[in-house]
PDB file of C-alpha atoms in Angstrom:
ATOM      1  CA  UNK A 129      41.335  63.699 -35.441  1.00 38.00           C
ATOM      2  CA  UNK A 130      42.417  61.528 -38.318  1.00 48.00           C
ATOM      3  CA  UNK A 131      40.783  64.796 -40.432  1.00 59.00           C
ATOM      4  CA  UNK A 132      43.544  64.069 -42.994  1.00 66.00           C
ATOM      5  CA  UNK A 133      42.349  60.808 -44.855  1.00 67.00           C
ATOM      6  CA  UNK A 134      39.040  63.411 -45.823  1.00 71.00           C
ATOM      7  CA  UNK A 135      41.750  65.653 -48.050  1.00 80.00           C
ATOM      8  CA  UNK A 136      41.043  63.609 -50.951  1.00 83.00           C
ATOM      9  CA  UNK A 137      37.428  63.411 -50.933  1.00 86.00           C
ATOM     10  CA  UNK A 138      37.485  67.249 -50.575  1.00 86.00           C
ATOM     11  CA  UNK A 139      39.719  67.679 -52.826  1.00 88.00           C
ATOM     12  CA  UNK A 140      38.110  65.664 -55.735  1.00 90.00           C
ATOM     13  CA  UNK A 141      34.648  67.293 -54.769  1.00 90.00           C
ATOM     14  CA  UNK A 142      35.856  71.142 -54.932  1.00 90.00           C
ATOM     15  CA  UNK A 143      37.553  69.959 -58.105  1.00 92.00           C
ATOM     16  CA  UNK A 144      34.136  68.841 -59.257  1.00 93.00           C
ATOM     17  CA  UNK A 145      32.502  72.381 -58.277  1.00 91.00           C
ATOM     18  CA  UNK A 146      35.105  74.103 -60.114  1.00 90.00           C
ATOM     19  CA  UNK A 147      34.802  72.294 -63.130  1.00 92.00           C
ATOM     20  CA  UNK A 148      30.697  72.942 -62.785  1.00 91.00           C
ATOM     21  CA  UNK A 149      31.610  77.407 -62.169  1.00 88.00           C
ATOM     22  CA  UNK A 150      33.547  77.108 -65.445  1.00 88.00           C
ATOM     23  CA  UNK A 151      30.847  75.713 -67.691  1.00 89.00           C
ATOM     24  CA  UNK A 152      28.479  77.936 -66.017  1.00 85.00           C
ATOM     25  CA  UNK A 153      30.715  80.842 -66.414  1.00 81.00           C
ATOM     26  CA  UNK A 154      30.781  80.386 -70.304  1.00 74.00           C
ATOM     27  CA  UNK A 155      33.809  81.452 -70.458  1.00 74.00           C
ATOM     28  CA  UNK A 156      35.641  78.424 -70.962  1.00 78.00           C
ATOM     29  CA  UNK A 157      34.619  76.288 -74.377  1.00 85.00           C
ATOM     30  CA  UNK A 158      33.919  72.492 -73.377  1.00 85.00           C
ATOM     31  CA  UNK A 159      37.201  71.089 -75.089  1.00 88.00           C
ATOM     32  CA  UNK A 160      39.000  73.029 -72.286  1.00 90.00           C
ATOM     33  CA  UNK A 161      36.738  72.124 -69.864  1.00 89.00           C
ATOM     34  CA  UNK A 162      37.555  68.175 -70.863  1.00 90.00           C
ATOM     35  CA  UNK A 163      40.687  68.957 -70.876  1.00 91.00           C
ATOM     36  CA  UNK A 164      40.918  70.394 -67.643  1.00 91.00           C
ATOM     37  CA  UNK A 165      38.955  67.441 -65.635  1.00 92.00           C
ATOM     38  CA  UNK A 166      41.639  65.085 -67.402  1.00 93.00           C
ATOM     39  CA  UNK A 167      44.215  67.064 -65.445  1.00 93.00           C
ATOM     40  CA  UNK A 168      42.945  67.109 -62.717  1.00 92.00           C
ATOM     41  CA  UNK A 169      42.279  63.552 -62.576  1.00 91.00           C
ATOM     42  CA  UNK A 170      46.012  62.668 -62.974  1.00 92.00           C
ATOM     43  CA  UNK A 171      47.210  65.401 -60.520  1.00 90.00           C
ATOM     44  CA  UNK A 172      44.519  63.639 -57.884  1.00 88.00           C
ATOM     45  CA  UNK A 173      46.054  60.086 -59.314  1.00 89.00           C
ATOM     46  CA  UNK A 174      49.757  61.623 -58.680  1.00 90.00           C
ATOM     47  CA  UNK A 175      49.170  62.991 -55.555  1.00 85.00           C
ATOM     48  CA  UNK A 176      47.654  59.265 -54.342  1.00 83.00           C
ATOM     49  CA  UNK A 177      50.723  57.641 -55.361  1.00 87.00           C
ATOM     50  CA  UNK A 178      53.464  60.274 -53.778  1.00 87.00           C
ATOM     51  CA  UNK A 179      51.586  59.776 -50.627  1.00 80.00           C
ATOM     52  CA  UNK A 180      52.069  55.998 -50.706  1.00 80.00           C
ATOM     53  CA  UNK A 181      55.706  56.009 -52.064  1.00 88.00           C
ATOM     54  CA  UNK A 182      56.368  58.759 -48.955  1.00 86.00           C
ATOM     55  CA  UNK A 183      54.513  56.609 -46.813  1.00 80.00           C
ATOM     56  CA  UNK A 184      56.254  53.097 -47.631  1.00 81.00           C
ATOM     57  CA  UNK A 185      60.071  54.933 -47.694  1.00 88.00           C
ATOM     58  CA  UNK A 186      59.292  56.385 -43.896  1.00 84.00           C
ATOM     59  CA  UNK A 187      58.017  52.307 -43.408  1.00 79.00           C
ATOM     60  CA  UNK A 188      61.298  50.988 -44.995  1.00 83.00           C
ATOM     61  CA  UNK A 189      63.438  53.611 -43.404  1.00 82.00           C
ATOM     62  CA  UNK A 190      61.984  53.864 -39.816  1.00 82.00           C
ATOM     63  CA  UNK A 191      61.099  49.762 -40.070  1.00 77.00           C
ATOM     64  CA  UNK A 192      57.313  50.560 -38.559  1.00 74.00           C
ATOM     65  CA  UNK A 193      54.712  49.124 -41.061  1.00 70.00           C
ATOM     66  CA  UNK A 194      50.541  49.093 -40.674  1.00 66.00           C
ATOM     67  CA  UNK A 195      49.114  48.227 -38.248  1.00 61.00           C
ATOM     68  CA  UNK A 196      46.478  45.720 -38.005  1.00 60.00           C
ATOM     69  CA  UNK A 197      43.644  47.569 -37.623  1.00 55.00           C
ATOM     70  CA  UNK A 198      45.007  49.619 -41.393  1.00 58.00           C
ATOM     71  CA  UNK A 199      45.415  46.665 -42.693  1.00 59.00           C
ATOM     72  CA  UNK A 200      42.112  45.325 -42.044  1.00 56.00           C
ATOM     73  CA  UNK A 201      40.356  48.589 -43.179  1.00 58.00           C
ATOM     74  CA  UNK A 202      42.576  49.132 -46.381  1.00 61.00           C
ATOM     75  CA  UNK A 203      41.883  45.316 -47.169  1.00 57.00           C
ATOM     76  CA  UNK A 204      38.450  44.838 -48.538  1.00 62.00           C
ATOM     77  CA  UNK A 205      36.667  42.114 -50.790  1.00 71.00           C
ATOM     78  CA  UNK A 206      34.405  44.684 -52.514  1.00 74.00           C
ATOM     79  CA  UNK A 207      35.163  45.116 -56.113  1.00 80.00           C
ATOM     80  CA  UNK A 208      35.321  48.508 -57.379  1.00 82.00           C
ATOM     81  CA  UNK A 209      32.227  48.893 -58.834  1.00 87.00           C
ATOM     82  CA  UNK A 210      30.610  47.907 -55.205  1.00 86.00           C
ATOM     83  CA  UNK A 211      32.947  50.200 -53.710  1.00 86.00           C
ATOM     84  CA  UNK A 212      31.358  53.299 -56.406  1.00 89.00           C
ATOM     85  CA  UNK A 213      27.694  52.197 -55.690  1.00 91.00           C
ATOM     86  CA  UNK A 214      28.607  52.114 -51.964  1.00 88.00           C
ATOM     87  CA  UNK A 215      30.055  55.823 -51.925  1.00 89.00           C
ATOM     88  CA  UNK A 216      27.103  56.859 -54.010  1.00 91.00           C
ATOM     89  CA  UNK A 217      24.529  55.052 -51.241  1.00 90.00           C
ATOM     90  CA  UNK A 218      26.556  56.553 -48.449  1.00 86.00           C
ATOM     91  CA  UNK A 219      26.172  60.056 -50.106  1.00 88.00           C
ATOM     92  CA  UNK A 220      22.495  59.957 -50.233  1.00 88.00           C
ATOM     93  CA  UNK A 221      22.805  58.711 -46.077  1.00 84.00           C
ATOM     94  CA  UNK A 222      24.692  61.577 -45.181  1.00 81.00           C
ATOM     95  CA  UNK A 223      21.971  63.954 -47.684  1.00 84.00           C
ATOM     96  CA  UNK A 224      19.114  62.469 -45.475  1.00 83.00           C
ATOM     97  CA  UNK A 225      20.926  62.550 -42.098  1.00 73.00           C
ATOM     98  CA  UNK A 226      21.397  58.679 -41.325  1.00 73.00           C
ATOM     99  CA  UNK A 227      25.207  58.941 -41.139  1.00 65.00           C
ATOM    100  CA  UNK A 228      25.523  61.729 -38.862  1.00 59.00           C
ATOM    101  CA  UNK A 229      25.716  61.329 -35.211  1.00 52.00           C
ATOM    102  CA  UNK A 230      22.465  63.412 -34.599  1.00 53.00           C
ATOM    103  CA  UNK A 231      19.778  62.603 -37.148  1.00 58.00           C
ATOM    104  CA  UNK A 232      17.849  66.074 -37.980  1.00 66.00           C
ATOM    105  CA  UNK A 233      14.969  66.586 -40.244  1.00 75.00           C
ATOM    106  CA  UNK A 234      15.722  69.676 -40.129  1.00 73.00           C
ATOM    107  CA  UNK A 235      19.029  69.189 -41.687  1.00 76.00           C
ATOM    108  CA  UNK A 236      17.578  67.051 -44.595  1.00 81.00           C
ATOM    109  CA  UNK A 237      15.326  70.417 -45.401  1.00 81.00           C
ATOM    110  CA  UNK A 238      18.417  72.235 -45.777  1.00 79.00           C
ATOM    111  CA  UNK A 239      19.934  70.096 -48.234  1.00 82.00           C
ATOM    112  CA  UNK A 240      16.429  69.407 -50.001  1.00 86.00           C
ATOM    113  CA  UNK A 241      16.733  73.881 -50.230  1.00 82.00           C
ATOM    114  CA  UNK A 242      19.858  73.396 -51.391  1.00 81.00           C
ATOM    115  CA  UNK A 243      19.560  70.530 -53.999  1.00 86.00           C
ATOM    116  CA  UNK A 244      16.307  72.271 -55.178  1.00 85.00           C
ATOM    117  CA  UNK A 245      18.656  75.751 -56.065  1.00 81.00           C
ATOM    118  CA  UNK A 246      21.180  73.092 -57.350  1.00 84.00           C
ATOM    119  CA  UNK A 247      18.581  71.032 -59.926  1.00 86.00           C
ATOM    120  CA  UNK A 248      16.722  74.891 -60.531  1.00 82.00           C
ATOM    121  CA  UNK A 249      20.196  76.485 -61.289  1.00 82.00           C
ATOM    122  CA  UNK A 250      20.707  73.742 -64.005  1.00 85.00           C
ATOM    123  CA  UNK A 251      17.567  73.700 -65.759  1.00 85.00           C
ATOM    124  CA  UNK A 252      17.573  76.591 -66.387  1.00 81.00           C
ATOM    125  CA  UNK A 253      21.043  77.446 -67.476  1.00 83.00           C
ATOM    126  CA  UNK A 254      20.438  74.589 -70.051  1.00 83.00           C
ATOM    127  CA  UNK A 255      17.190  75.760 -71.105  1.00 83.00           C
ATOM    128  CA  UNK A 256      19.192  79.267 -72.197  1.00 81.00           C
ATOM    129  CA  UNK A 257      21.965  77.334 -73.204  1.00 80.00           C
ATOM    130  CA  UNK A 258      21.669  74.900 -76.586  1.00 78.00           C
ATOM    131  CA  UNK A 259      25.093  74.089 -76.148  1.00 82.00           C
ATOM    132  CA  UNK A 260      24.812  70.223 -76.502  1.00 87.00           C
ATOM    133  CA  UNK A 261      28.368  69.174 -75.221  1.00 87.00           C
ATOM    134  CA  UNK A 262      28.606  71.309 -72.772  1.00 87.00           C
ATOM    135  CA  UNK A 263      24.946  70.352 -71.083  1.00 88.00           C
ATOM    136  CA  UNK A 264      26.279  66.890 -71.295  1.00 90.00           C
ATOM    137  CA  UNK A 265      29.856  67.974 -69.946  1.00 90.00           C
ATOM    138  CA  UNK A 266      27.502  69.731 -66.812  1.00 89.00           C
ATOM    139  CA  UNK A 267      25.265  66.647 -66.385  1.00 91.00           C
ATOM    140  CA  UNK A 268      28.426  64.536 -65.888  1.00 92.00           C
ATOM    141  CA  UNK A 269      29.966  66.516 -63.644  1.00 93.00           C
ATOM    142  CA  UNK A 270      27.128  66.691 -61.287  1.00 92.00           C
ATOM    143  CA  UNK A 271      26.410  62.964 -61.199  1.00 92.00           C
ATOM    144  CA  UNK A 272      29.972  62.935 -60.174  1.00 93.00           C
ATOM    145  CA  UNK A 273      29.145  65.126 -56.654  1.00 92.00           C
ATOM    146  CA  UNK A 274      28.534  61.734 -55.189  1.00 91.00           C
ATOM    147  CA  UNK A 275      31.050  59.681 -55.777  1.00 91.00           C
ATOM    148  CA  UNK A 276      33.807  62.889 -55.464  1.00 90.00           C
ATOM    149  CA  UNK A 277      32.205  63.198 -51.924  1.00 88.00           C
ATOM    150  CA  UNK A 278      32.467  59.898 -50.803  1.00 87.00           C
ATOM    151  CA  UNK A 279      35.903  58.493 -52.851  1.00 86.00           C
ATOM    152  CA  UNK A 280      37.715  57.662 -49.675  1.00 83.00           C
ATOM    153  CA  UNK A 281      34.805  54.535 -49.730  1.00 83.00           C
ATOM    154  CA  UNK A 282      37.408  53.863 -52.818  1.00 82.00           C
ATOM    155  CA  UNK A 283      40.449  53.138 -50.764  1.00 78.00           C
ATOM    156  CA  UNK A 284      39.207  52.217 -47.534  1.00 77.00           C
ATOM    157  CA  UNK A 285      36.145  50.288 -45.457  1.00 74.00           C
ATOM    158  CA  UNK A 286      33.697  51.616 -45.570  1.00 71.00           C
ATOM    159  CA  UNK A 287      33.360  50.520 -41.470  1.00 69.00           C
ATOM    160  CA  UNK A 288      36.566  52.618 -41.418  1.00 68.00           C
ATOM    161  CA  UNK A 289      34.701  55.744 -42.510  1.00 71.00           C
ATOM    162  CA  UNK A 290      33.579  58.271 -39.569  1.00 66.00           C
ATOM    163  CA  UNK A 291      31.769  61.408 -39.676  1.00 65.00           C
ATOM    164  CA  UNK A 292      34.809  63.188 -40.140  1.00 64.00           C
ATOM    165  CA  UNK A 293      36.418  61.776 -43.114  1.00 67.00           C
ATOM    166  CA  UNK A 294      33.346  63.262 -44.717  1.00 73.00           C
ATOM    167  CA  UNK A 295      33.051  66.971 -44.474  1.00 75.00           C
ATOM    168  CA  UNK A 296      33.663  67.265 -48.016  1.00 81.00           C
ATOM    169  CA  UNK A 297      29.995  66.739 -47.827  1.00 82.00           C
ATOM    170  CA  UNK A 298      30.925  70.939 -47.523  1.00 80.00           C
ATOM    171  CA  UNK A 299      30.966  71.021 -51.844  1.00 84.00           C
ATOM    172  CA  UNK A 300      27.553  70.793 -52.032  1.00 84.00           C
ATOM    173  CA  UNK A 301      26.989  73.877 -50.250  1.00 82.00           C
ATOM    174  CA  UNK A 302      29.141  75.254 -52.073  1.00 83.00           C
ATOM    175  CA  UNK A 303      27.711  74.401 -55.400  1.00 86.00           C
ATOM    176  CA  UNK A 304      24.514  75.811 -54.234  1.00 83.00           C
ATOM    177  CA  UNK A 305      26.544  79.206 -53.732  1.00 81.00           C
ATOM    178  CA  UNK A 306      27.860  78.842 -57.597  1.00 82.00           C
ATOM    179  CA  UNK A 307      25.282  78.410 -58.744  1.00 82.00           C
ATOM    180  CA  UNK A 308      23.036  81.130 -57.136  1.00 77.00           C
ATOM    181  CA  UNK A 309      26.036  82.942 -58.011  1.00 76.00           C
ATOM    182  CA  UNK A 310      26.339  82.428 -61.967  1.00 73.00           C
ATOM    183  CA  UNK A 311      22.598  81.766 -62.608  1.00 68.00           C
ATOM    184  CA  UNK A 312      20.639  84.636 -60.772  1.00 58.00           C
ATOM    185  CA  UNK A 313      23.336  87.035 -61.928  1.00 57.00           C
ATOM    186  CA  UNK A 314      20.433  89.746 -63.602  1.00 53.00           C
ATOM    187  CA  UNK A 315      18.014  89.258 -61.136  1.00 54.00           C
ATOM    188  CA  UNK A 316      17.141  90.649 -58.163  1.00 58.00           C
ATOM    189  CA  UNK A 317      16.774  88.272 -55.696  1.00 58.00           C
ATOM    190  CA  UNK A 318      20.213  87.372 -55.646  1.00 60.00           C
ATOM    191  CA  UNK A 319      21.113  88.997 -52.219  1.00 63.00           C
ATOM    192  CA  UNK A 320      17.806  86.972 -51.180  1.00 64.00           C
ATOM    193  CA  UNK A 321      19.080  83.694 -51.960  1.00 65.00           C
ATOM    194  CA  UNK A 322      22.659  84.285 -51.272  1.00 63.00           C
ATOM    195  CA  UNK A 323      21.052  85.328 -47.717  1.00 66.00           C
ATOM    196  CA  UNK A 324      18.861  82.514 -47.293  1.00 68.00           C
ATOM    197  CA  UNK A 325      21.483  80.061 -48.300  1.00 67.00           C
ATOM    198  CA  UNK A 326      24.059  81.768 -45.690  1.00 68.00           C
ATOM    199  CA  UNK A 327      21.425  80.933 -43.447  1.00 68.00           C
ATOM    200  CA  UNK A 328      20.742  78.040 -43.877  1.00 69.00           C
ATOM    201  CA  UNK A 329      24.303  76.737 -43.974  1.00 67.00           C
ATOM    202  CA  UNK A 330      24.620  78.289 -40.291  1.00 65.00           C
ATOM    203  CA  UNK A 331      21.973  76.026 -39.183  1.00 65.00           C
ATOM    204  CA  UNK A 332      24.157  73.016 -40.537  1.00 65.00           C
ATOM    205  CA  UNK A 333      27.069  74.005 -38.774  1.00 64.00           C
ATOM    206  CA  UNK A 334      24.873  74.456 -35.420  1.00 60.00           C
ATOM    207  CA  UNK A 335      23.711  71.067 -35.837  1.00 58.00           C
ATOM    208  CA  UNK A 336      26.460  69.096 -36.726  1.00 59.00           C
ATOM    209  CA  UNK A 337      28.990  70.884 -34.567  1.00 59.00           C
ATOM    210  CA  UNK A 338      27.132  72.130 -31.310  1.00 57.00           C
ATOM    211  CA  UNK A 339      24.524  69.809 -31.300  1.00 55.00           C
ATOM    212  CA  UNK A 340      26.443  66.844 -32.188  1.00 55.00           C
ATOM    213  CA  UNK A 341      29.293  67.561 -29.607  1.00 58.00           C
ATOM    214  CA  UNK A 342      26.982  68.020 -27.209  1.00 60.00           C
ATOM    215  CA  UNK A 343      25.449  64.486 -27.934  1.00 58.00           C
ATOM    216  CA  UNK A 344      28.769  62.964 -28.358  1.00 60.00           C
ATOM    217  CA  UNK A 345      30.176  64.626 -24.759  1.00 61.00           C
ATOM    218  CA  UNK A 346      27.111  63.367 -23.521  1.00 66.00           C
ATOM    219  CA  UNK A 347      27.523  59.796 -24.914  1.00 67.00           C
ATOM    220  CA  UNK A 348      30.914  60.253 -23.177  1.00 62.00           C
ATOM    221  CA  UNK A 349      29.977  60.999 -19.723  1.00 69.00           C
ATOM    222  CA  UNK A 350      27.254  58.209 -19.512  1.00 72.00           C
ATOM    223  CA  UNK A 351      30.392  55.272 -20.846  1.00 70.00           C
ATOM    224  CA  UNK A 352      32.507  56.899 -17.935  1.00 72.00           C
ATOM    225  CA  UNK A 353      30.030  56.877 -15.223  1.00 75.00           C
ATOM    226  CA  UNK A 354      28.533  53.046 -16.872  1.00 79.00           C
ATOM    227  CA  UNK A 355      32.126  52.047 -16.434  1.00 73.00           C
ATOM    228  CA  UNK A 356      32.639  53.055 -12.899  1.00 75.00           C
ATOM    229  CA  UNK A 357      29.629  51.549 -12.048  1.00 74.00           C
ATOM    230  CA  UNK A 358      30.080  48.436 -13.221  1.00 75.00           C
ATOM    231  CA  UNK A 359      34.420  48.457 -12.412  1.00 77.00           C
ATOM    232  CA  UNK A 360      33.527  48.811  -8.455  1.00 77.00           C
ATOM    233  CA  UNK A 361      30.896  45.712  -8.652  1.00 80.00           C
ATOM    234  CA  UNK A 362      33.967  43.897  -9.927  1.00 78.00           C
ATOM    235  CA  UNK A 363      36.256  44.708  -7.456  1.00 77.00           C
ATOM    236  CA  UNK A 364      34.203  44.468  -4.518  1.00 75.00           C
ATOM    237  CA  UNK A 365      33.229  40.865  -5.635  1.00 79.00           C
ATOM    238  CA  UNK A 366      37.049  39.925  -5.948  1.00 74.00           C
ATOM    239  CA  UNK A 367      37.802  41.068  -3.081  1.00 68.00           C
TER     240      UNK A 367
END
């Protein structure tokens, strides 16, 4: 199902969430956070290089090569800046339900609620923590969330990306949990907020798994019926 193609984006986005959590915890100074960010970045780059090297070694031993489809998807005339812009555009397409198989206003509302928790939490933290360097790092990492979620677009063509390769978007939900956990710690509403986000996330899962699979099955059956109908007509004409 090519889910492995999303591993890079999932790893990158969760690393960004981890860095944000380390800032919000106030247990790590900004220099250490920055060093960890650089370390994680080189870990990702090393993983990509290792994957490429192993792939070409396997090709060299087996005599195989990339299919024409894969070569077309890996090659593109877009510049790196255009790919970065496209990553941000795609993120907000997912956010507003334009990328999924089933468009849903309800999912957009869920995403807006999650974004509200994130923005509110960050603003509250910034007000009570006057460390300018940490605030700058925090906003930098928040700004990198869309790019990390859609980082697969940095290496493959947009037209090769399907919904399974975008499940790195779960980092937005994870980030909302992290924000609630760190910002509302002394407040009595913490359990209420946690339960609210859990319910909203369940709505997303039901829509994106159950409803989407049902629609996909309906489309597949319609295709099979159409194919069978026209195949019988063509066979009758030929005979």
